[in-house]
């Protein structure tokens, strides 16, 4: 198996599984090859907050880049491509934080 270039981490809680499906569907239909990214759903069983789930997902990630996506977001088809492109474009900068628009689930 090829090591992914980016890990997409989605912090969530069990009661939000109906919302989670939409973000997962949007991430499965990206414009880049599926082997370039991994999706990690980090369940915050104790409801300590999304930071706990994010940290859990981070420790499980296999990629050098991390993309945190909320469980109520709907990713555009080129979200991962644009994120990878932006990191490549600015790879010589000492710090890189990419922030962009992601639609969210209104239910």
mmCIF file of N, CA and C in Angstrom:
data_model
loop_
_atom_site.group_PDB
_atom_site.id
_atom_site.type_symbol
_atom_site.label_atom_id
_atom_site.label_comp_id
_atom_site.label_asym_id
_atom_site.label_seq_id
_atom_site.Cartn_x
_atom_site.Cartn_y
_atom_site.Cartn_z
ATOM 1 N N UNK A 1 0.824 -1.178 0.000
ATOM 2 C CA UNK A 1 0.000 0.000 0.000
ATOM 3 C C UNK A 1 0.875 1.250 0.000
ATOM 4 N N UNK A 2 0.478 2.245 -0.770
ATOM 5 C CA UNK A 2 1.192 3.506 -0.855
ATOM 6 C C UNK A 2 0.858 4.367 0.358
ATOM 7 N N UNK A 3 1.884 5.002 0.916
ATOM 8 C CA UNK A 3 1.654 5.910 2.045
ATOM 9 C C UNK A 3 0.908 7.141 1.529
ATOM 10 N N UNK A 4 -0.182 7.538 2.189
ATOM 11 C CA UNK A 4 -0.948 8.704 1.728
ATOM 12 C C UNK A 4 -0.150 9.996 1.893
ATOM 13 N N UNK A 5 -0.476 10.988 1.081
ATOM 14 C CA UNK A 5 0.155 12.303 1.182
ATOM 15 C C UNK A 5 -0.508 13.179 2.237
ATOM 16 N N UNK A 6 -1.780 12.892 2.501
ATOM 17 C CA UNK A 6 -2.528 13.721 3.440
ATOM 18 C C UNK A 6 -3.540 12.875 4.202
ATOM 19 N N UNK A 7 -3.691 13.171 5.470
ATOM 20 C CA UNK A 7 -4.699 12.521 6.311
ATOM 21 C C UNK A 7 -5.818 13.516 6.562
ATOM 22 N N UNK A 8 -7.034 13.112 6.264
ATOM 23 C CA UNK A 8 -8.209 13.938 6.533
ATOM 24 C C UNK A 8 -8.818 13.417 7.832
ATOM 25 N N UNK A 9 -8.833 14.254 8.842
ATOM 26 C CA UNK A 9 -9.312 13.854 10.168
ATOM 27 C C UNK A 9 -10.635 14.551 10.449
ATOM 28 N N UNK A 10 -11.621 13.742 10.806
ATOM 29 C CA UNK A 10 -12.960 14.250 11.086
ATOM 30 C C UNK A 10 -13.311 13.920 12.535
ATOM 31 N N UNK A 11 -13.274 14.913 13.435
ATOM 32 C CA UNK A 11 -13.709 14.660 14.809
ATOM 33 C C UNK A 11 -15.236 14.636 14.866
ATOM 34 N N UNK A 12 -15.778 13.684 15.603
ATOM 35 C CA UNK A 12 -17.231 13.567 15.681
ATOM 36 C C UNK A 12 -17.635 12.850 16.966
ATOM 37 N N UNK A 13 -18.925 12.744 17.166
ATOM 38 C CA UNK A 13 -19.470 11.926 18.242
ATOM 39 C C UNK A 13 -20.517 10.999 17.637
ATOM 40 N N UNK A 14 -20.779 9.902 18.308
ATOM 41 C CA UNK A 14 -21.645 8.844 17.780
ATOM 42 C C UNK A 14 -23.028 9.337 17.356
ATOM 43 N N UNK A 15 -23.596 10.266 18.088
ATOM 44 C CA UNK A 15 -24.952 10.721 17.796
ATOM 45 C C UNK A 15 -25.049 11.545 16.512
ATOM 46 N N UNK A 16 -23.917 11.847 15.887
ATOM 47 C CA UNK A 16 -23.920 12.657 14.669
ATOM 48 C C UNK A 16 -23.659 11.822 13.414
ATOM 49 N N UNK A 17 -23.875 10.527 13.481
ATOM 50 C CA UNK A 17 -23.586 9.658 12.344
ATOM 51 C C UNK A 17 -24.407 10.014 11.110
ATOM 52 N N UNK A 18 -25.618 10.517 11.293
ATOM 53 C CA UNK A 18 -26.448 10.903 10.147
ATOM 54 C C UNK A 18 -25.843 12.101 9.401
ATOM 55 N N UNK A 19 -25.174 12.983 10.110
ATOM 56 C CA UNK A 19 -24.510 14.135 9.495
ATOM 57 C C UNK A 19 -23.169 13.707 8.896
ATOM 58 N N UNK A 20 -22.474 12.832 9.571
ATOM 59 C CA UNK A 20 -21.155 12.359 9.144
ATOM 60 C C UNK A 20 -21.194 11.749 7.745
ATOM 61 N N UNK A 21 -22.278 11.085 7.397
ATOM 62 C CA UNK A 21 -22.386 10.431 6.093
ATOM 63 C C UNK A 21 -22.155 11.405 4.939
ATOM 64 N N UNK A 22 -22.656 12.624 5.065
ATOM 65 C CA UNK A 22 -22.504 13.607 3.978
ATOM 66 C C UNK A 22 -21.055 14.013 3.768
ATOM 67 N N UNK A 23 -20.323 14.247 4.846
ATOM 68 C CA UNK A 23 -18.919 14.620 4.676
ATOM 69 C C UNK A 23 -18.121 13.447 4.111
ATOM 70 N N UNK A 24 -18.429 12.233 4.563
ATOM 71 C CA UNK A 24 -17.723 11.066 4.024
ATOM 72 C C UNK A 24 -18.007 10.885 2.532
ATOM 73 N N UNK A 25 -19.252 11.058 2.132
ATOM 74 C CA UNK A 25 -19.596 10.962 0.709
ATOM 75 C C UNK A 25 -18.834 12.008 -0.101
ATOM 76 N N UNK A 26 -18.762 13.232 0.406
ATOM 77 C CA UNK A 26 -18.059 14.281 -0.332
ATOM 78 C C UNK A 26 -16.563 14.002 -0.411
ATOM 79 N N UNK A 27 -16.004 13.380 0.611
ATOM 80 C CA UNK A 27 -14.576 13.063 0.590
ATOM 81 C C UNK A 27 -14.261 11.856 -0.297
ATOM 82 N N UNK A 28 -15.211 10.987 -0.485
ATOM 83 C CA UNK A 28 -14.998 9.836 -1.376
ATOM 84 C C UNK A 28 -15.066 10.236 -2.848
ATOM 85 N N UNK A 29 -15.553 11.425 -3.142
ATOM 86 C CA UNK A 29 -15.695 11.881 -4.521
ATOM 87 C C UNK A 29 -14.778 13.068 -4.806
ATOM 88 N N UNK A 30 -13.523 12.907 -4.450
ATOM 89 C CA UNK A 30 -12.540 13.954 -4.683
ATOM 90 C C UNK A 30 -11.922 13.825 -6.081
ATOM 91 N N UNK A 31 -11.317 14.901 -6.552
ATOM 92 C CA UNK A 31 -10.726 14.922 -7.896
ATOM 93 C C UNK A 31 -9.350 14.267 -7.956
ATOM 94 N N UNK A 32 -8.810 13.871 -6.825
ATOM 95 C CA UNK A 32 -7.509 13.190 -6.791
ATOM 96 C C UNK A 32 -7.721 11.701 -6.516
ATOM 97 N N UNK A 33 -6.711 10.929 -6.835
ATOM 98 C CA UNK A 33 -6.768 9.486 -6.615
ATOM 99 C C UNK A 33 -6.953 9.178 -5.127
ATOM 100 N N UNK A 34 -7.765 8.190 -4.844
ATOM 101 C CA UNK A 34 -8.091 7.827 -3.457
ATOM 102 C C UNK A 34 -6.869 7.353 -2.672
ATOM 103 N N UNK A 35 -5.851 6.856 -3.356
ATOM 104 C CA UNK A 35 -4.671 6.387 -2.622
ATOM 105 C C UNK A 35 -3.770 7.534 -2.147
ATOM 106 N N UNK A 36 -4.082 8.773 -2.536
ATOM 107 C CA UNK A 36 -3.292 9.913 -2.082
ATOM 108 C C UNK A 36 -3.708 10.419 -0.697
ATOM 109 N N UNK A 37 -4.871 9.968 -0.225
ATOM 110 C CA UNK A 37 -5.328 10.455 1.079
ATOM 111 C C UNK A 37 -6.016 9.350 1.869
ATOM 112 N N UNK A 38 -5.947 9.510 3.172
ATOM 113 C CA UNK A 38 -6.674 8.620 4.073
ATOM 114 C C UNK A 38 -7.698 9.446 4.829
ATOM 115 N N UNK A 39 -8.777 8.807 5.199
ATOM 116 C CA UNK A 39 -9.824 9.460 5.986
ATOM 117 C C UNK A 39 -9.861 8.792 7.357
ATOM 118 N N UNK A 40 -9.745 9.604 8.388
ATOM 119 C CA UNK A 40 -9.787 9.099 9.759
ATOM 120 C C UNK A 40 -10.964 9.753 10.472
ATOM 121 N N UNK A 41 -11.909 8.953 10.912
ATOM 122 C CA UNK A 41 -13.022 9.447 11.710
ATOM 123 C C UNK A 41 -12.646 9.203 13.171
ATOM 124 N N UNK A 42 -12.507 10.283 13.913
ATOM 125 C CA UNK A 42 -12.081 10.194 15.307
ATOM 126 C C UNK A 42 -13.289 10.449 16.204
ATOM 127 N N UNK A 43 -13.762 9.393 16.823
ATOM 128 C CA UNK A 43 -14.941 9.478 17.681
ATOM 129 C C UNK A 43 -14.546 9.944 19.074
ATOM 130 N N UNK A 44 -15.203 10.973 19.525
ATOM 131 C CA UNK A 44 -14.983 11.494 20.866
ATOM 132 C C UNK A 44 -16.029 10.881 21.795
ATOM 133 N N UNK A 45 -15.781 9.636 22.230
ATOM 134 C CA UNK A 45 -16.757 8.893 23.028
ATOM 135 C C UNK A 45 -17.123 9.598 24.322
ATOM 136 N N UNK A 46 -16.173 10.267 24.922
ATOM 137 C CA UNK A 46 -16.410 10.908 26.223
ATOM 138 C C UNK A 46 -16.926 12.332 26.088
ATOM 139 N N UNK A 47 -17.076 12.801 24.866
ATOM 140 C CA UNK A 47 -17.539 14.158 24.595
ATOM 141 C C UNK A 47 -16.683 15.196 25.312
ATOM 142 N N UNK A 48 -15.370 14.955 25.333
ATOM 143 C CA UNK A 48 -14.435 15.903 25.939
ATOM 144 C C UNK A 48 -14.235 17.126 25.056
ATOM 145 N N UNK A 49 -14.651 17.039 23.818
ATOM 146 C CA UNK A 49 -14.490 18.145 22.884
ATOM 147 C C UNK A 49 -13.787 17.693 21.630
ATOM 148 N N UNK A 50 -13.934 18.469 20.562
ATOM 149 C CA UNK A 50 -13.325 18.063 19.293
ATOM 150 C C UNK A 50 -11.801 18.025 19.343
ATOM 151 N N UNK A 51 -11.173 18.780 20.242
ATOM 152 C CA UNK A 51 -9.714 18.756 20.323
ATOM 153 C C UNK A 51 -9.208 17.368 20.705
ATOM 154 N N UNK A 52 -9.889 16.700 21.601
ATOM 155 C CA UNK A 52 -9.507 15.343 22.001
ATOM 156 C C UNK A 52 -9.598 14.395 20.813
ATOM 157 N N UNK A 53 -10.675 14.496 20.071
ATOM 158 C CA UNK A 53 -10.843 13.642 18.893
ATOM 159 C C UNK A 53 -9.813 13.989 17.823
ATOM 160 N N UNK A 54 -9.526 15.264 17.626
ATOM 161 C CA UNK A 54 -8.507 15.668 16.650
ATOM 162 C C UNK A 54 -7.150 15.067 17.013
ATOM 163 N N UNK A 55 -6.796 15.161 18.293
ATOM 164 C CA UNK A 55 -5.520 14.603 18.737
ATOM 165 C C UNK A 55 -5.467 13.097 18.532
ATOM 166 N N UNK A 56 -6.571 12.421 18.786
ATOM 167 C CA UNK A 56 -6.647 10.983 18.574
ATOM 168 C C UNK A 56 -6.419 10.659 17.091
ATOM 169 N N UNK A 57 -7.089 11.402 16.216
ATOM 170 C CA UNK A 57 -6.912 11.213 14.781
ATOM 171 C C UNK A 57 -5.495 11.495 14.340
ATOM 172 N N UNK A 58 -4.889 12.517 14.894
ATOM 173 C CA UNK A 58 -3.516 12.868 14.548
ATOM 174 C C UNK A 58 -2.551 11.735 14.866
ATOM 175 N N UNK A 59 -2.730 11.099 16.010
ATOM 176 C CA UNK A 59 -1.831 10.002 16.389
ATOM 177 C C UNK A 59 -2.006 8.786 15.471
ATOM 178 N N UNK A 60 -3.172 8.648 14.847
ATOM 179 C CA UNK A 60 -3.417 7.525 13.940
ATOM 180 C C UNK A 60 -2.981 7.808 12.498
ATOM 181 N N UNK A 61 -2.705 9.052 12.188
ATOM 182 C CA UNK A 61 -2.432 9.425 10.797
ATOM 183 C C UNK A 61 -1.094 8.860 10.318
ATOM 184 N N UNK A 62 -1.049 8.586 9.011
ATOM 185 C CA UNK A 62 0.157 8.041 8.380
ATOM 186 C C UNK A 62 0.786 9.020 7.400
ATOM 187 N N UNK A 63 0.150 10.153 7.186
ATOM 188 C CA UNK A 63 0.596 11.099 6.172
ATOM 189 C C UNK A 63 1.352 12.277 6.789
ATOM 190 N N UNK A 64 2.188 12.937 5.998
ATOM 191 C CA UNK A 64 2.922 14.097 6.506
ATOM 192 C C UNK A 64 2.072 15.370 6.621
ATOM 193 N N UNK A 65 0.919 15.410 5.952
ATOM 194 C CA UNK A 65 0.026 16.566 6.020
ATOM 195 C C UNK A 65 -1.290 16.161 6.670
ATOM 196 N N UNK A 66 -1.864 17.083 7.404
ATOM 197 C CA UNK A 66 -3.120 16.840 8.108
ATOM 198 C C UNK A 66 -4.142 17.871 7.648
ATOM 199 N N UNK A 67 -5.358 17.411 7.392
ATOM 200 C CA UNK A 67 -6.469 18.300 7.058
ATOM 201 C C UNK A 67 -7.609 17.960 8.006
ATOM 202 N N UNK A 68 -7.967 18.896 8.878
ATOM 203 C CA UNK A 68 -9.093 18.699 9.781
ATOM 204 C C UNK A 68 -10.354 19.204 9.097
ATOM 205 N N UNK A 69 -11.387 18.381 9.101
ATOM 206 C CA UNK A 69 -12.667 18.732 8.491
ATOM 207 C C UNK A 69 -13.753 18.434 9.511
ATOM 208 N N UNK A 70 -14.673 19.369 9.709
ATOM 209 C CA UNK A 70 -15.771 19.164 10.641
ATOM 210 C C UNK A 70 -16.750 18.126 10.128
ATOM 211 N N UNK A 71 -17.428 17.449 11.039
ATOM 212 C CA UNK A 71 -18.378 16.407 10.631
ATOM 213 C C UNK A 71 -19.621 16.975 9.969
ATOM 214 N N UNK A 72 -19.798 18.290 10.034
ATOM 215 C CA UNK A 72 -20.942 18.929 9.397
ATOM 216 C C UNK A 72 -20.570 19.654 8.105
ATOM 217 N N UNK A 73 -19.377 19.390 7.596
ATOM 218 C CA UNK A 73 -18.911 20.034 6.366
ATOM 219 C C UNK A 73 -19.183 19.163 5.148
ATOM 220 N N UNK A 74 -19.268 19.815 4.011
ATOM 221 C CA UNK A 74 -19.381 19.114 2.734
ATOM 222 C C UNK A 74 -18.217 19.607 1.892
ATOM 223 N N UNK A 75 -17.276 18.721 1.618
ATOM 224 C CA UNK A 75 -16.064 19.104 0.904
ATOM 225 C C UNK A 75 -16.329 19.254 -0.589
ATOM 226 N N UNK A 76 -15.791 20.320 -1.179
ATOM 227 C CA UNK A 76 -15.878 20.470 -2.627
ATOM 228 C C UNK A 76 -15.032 19.364 -3.259
ATOM 229 N N UNK A 77 -15.312 18.991 -4.507
ATOM 230 C CA UNK A 77 -14.581 17.888 -5.147
ATOM 231 C C UNK A 77 -13.078 18.127 -5.290
ATOM 232 N N UNK A 78 -12.643 19.374 -5.203
ATOM 233 C CA UNK A 78 -11.207 19.637 -5.339
ATOM 234 C C UNK A 78 -10.555 20.094 -4.025
ATOM 235 N N UNK A 79 -11.202 19.855 -2.899
ATOM 236 C CA UNK A 79 -10.647 20.265 -1.607
ATOM 237 C C UNK A 79 -9.266 19.669 -1.373
ATOM 238 N N UNK A 80 -9.120 18.377 -1.555
ATOM 239 C CA UNK A 80 -7.832 17.736 -1.276
ATOM 240 C C UNK A 80 -6.785 18.158 -2.307
ATOM 241 N N UNK A 81 -7.178 18.239 -3.568
ATOM 242 C CA UNK A 81 -6.247 18.707 -4.600
ATOM 243 C C UNK A 81 -5.734 20.100 -4.262
ATOM 244 N N UNK A 82 -6.634 21.014 -3.941
ATOM 245 C CA UNK A 82 -6.233 22.384 -3.641
ATOM 246 C C UNK A 82 -5.365 22.458 -2.384
ATOM 247 N N UNK A 83 -5.653 21.636 -1.402
ATOM 248 C CA UNK A 83 -4.838 21.615 -0.191
ATOM 249 C C UNK A 83 -3.427 21.116 -0.497
ATOM 250 N N UNK A 84 -3.327 20.012 -1.244
ATOM 251 C CA UNK A 84 -2.009 19.493 -1.631
ATOM 252 C C UNK A 84 -1.246 20.502 -2.480
ATOM 253 N N UNK A 85 -1.943 21.118 -3.428
ATOM 254 C CA UNK A 85 -1.322 22.112 -4.300
ATOM 255 C C UNK A 85 -0.794 23.297 -3.486
ATOM 256 N N UNK A 86 -1.585 23.788 -2.546
ATOM 257 C CA UNK A 86 -1.169 24.929 -1.736
ATOM 258 C C UNK A 86 0.051 24.597 -0.890
ATOM 259 N N UNK A 87 0.081 23.407 -0.338
ATOM 260 C CA UNK A 87 1.247 23.018 0.465
ATOM 261 C C UNK A 87 2.488 22.890 -0.407
ATOM 262 N N UNK A 88 2.338 22.363 -1.591
ATOM 263 C CA UNK A 88 3.473 22.242 -2.506
ATOM 264 C C UNK A 88 3.959 23.621 -2.937
ATOM 265 N N UNK A 89 3.022 24.497 -3.222
ATOM 266 C CA UNK A 89 3.356 25.853 -3.682
ATOM 267 C C UNK A 89 4.137 26.630 -2.625
ATOM 268 N N UNK A 90 3.814 26.439 -1.372
ATOM 269 C CA UNK A 90 4.456 27.186 -0.291
ATOM 270 C C UNK A 90 5.361 26.313 0.577
ATOM 271 N N UNK A 91 5.897 25.250 0.008
ATOM 272 C CA UNK A 91 6.668 24.305 0.809
ATOM 273 C C UNK A 91 7.943 24.888 1.405
ATOM 274 N N UNK A 92 8.460 25.976 0.873
ATOM 275 C CA UNK A 92 9.684 26.575 1.410
ATOM 276 C C UNK A 92 9.416 27.618 2.490
ATOM 277 N N UNK A 93 8.163 27.839 2.819
ATOM 278 C CA UNK A 93 7.830 28.781 3.888
ATOM 279 C C UNK A 93 7.951 28.065 5.232
ATOM 280 N N UNK A 94 8.338 28.810 6.264
ATOM 281 C CA UNK A 94 8.568 28.185 7.564
ATOM 282 C C UNK A 94 7.288 27.701 8.235
ATOM 283 N N UNK A 95 6.177 28.351 7.974
ATOM 284 C CA UNK A 95 4.915 27.879 8.544
ATOM 285 C C UNK A 95 3.855 27.906 7.452
ATOM 286 N N UNK A 96 2.999 26.888 7.473
ATOM 287 C CA UNK A 96 1.970 26.786 6.451
ATOM 288 C C UNK A 96 0.661 26.391 7.099
ATOM 289 N N UNK A 97 -0.258 27.302 7.083
ATOM 290 C CA UNK A 97 -1.614 26.999 7.513
ATOM 291 C C UNK A 97 -2.512 27.392 6.359
ATOM 292 N N UNK A 98 -3.262 26.440 5.881
ATOM 293 C CA UNK A 98 -4.149 26.689 4.766
ATOM 294 C C UNK A 98 -5.568 26.743 5.313
ATOM 295 N N UNK A 99 -6.281 27.777 4.957
ATOM 296 C CA UNK A 99 -7.664 27.914 5.400
ATOM 297 C C UNK A 99 -8.497 28.241 4.181
ATOM 298 N N UNK A 100 -9.601 27.571 4.020
ATOM 299 C CA UNK A 100 -10.443 27.836 2.868
ATOM 300 C C UNK A 100 -11.899 27.599 3.180
ATOM 301 N N UNK A 101 -12.733 27.870 2.197
ATOM 302 C CA UNK A 101 -14.173 27.727 2.357
ATOM 303 C C UNK A 101 -14.600 26.276 2.185
ATOM 304 N N UNK A 102 -15.397 25.788 3.111
ATOM 305 C CA UNK A 102 -16.016 24.481 3.026
ATOM 306 C C UNK A 102 -17.472 24.667 3.433
ATOM 307 N N UNK A 103 -18.388 24.200 2.587
ATOM 308 C CA UNK A 103 -19.802 24.328 2.907
ATOM 309 C C UNK A 103 -20.129 23.440 4.111
ATOM 310 N N UNK A 104 -21.161 23.748 4.833
ATOM 311 C CA UNK A 104 -21.512 22.945 6.003
ATOM 312 C C UNK A 104 -22.965 22.489 5.918
ATOM 313 N N UNK A 105 -23.215 21.415 6.621
ATOM 314 C CA UNK A 105 -24.528 20.781 6.654
ATOM 315 C C UNK A 105 -25.436 21.584 7.576
ATOM 316 N N UNK A 106 -26.575 22.005 7.102
ATOM 317 C CA UNK A 106 -27.445 22.885 7.882
ATOM 318 C C UNK A 106 -28.490 22.157 8.742
ATOM 319 N N UNK A 107 -28.549 20.859 8.658
ATOM 320 C CA UNK A 107 -29.549 20.109 9.439
ATOM 321 C C UNK A 107 -29.107 19.908 10.871
#
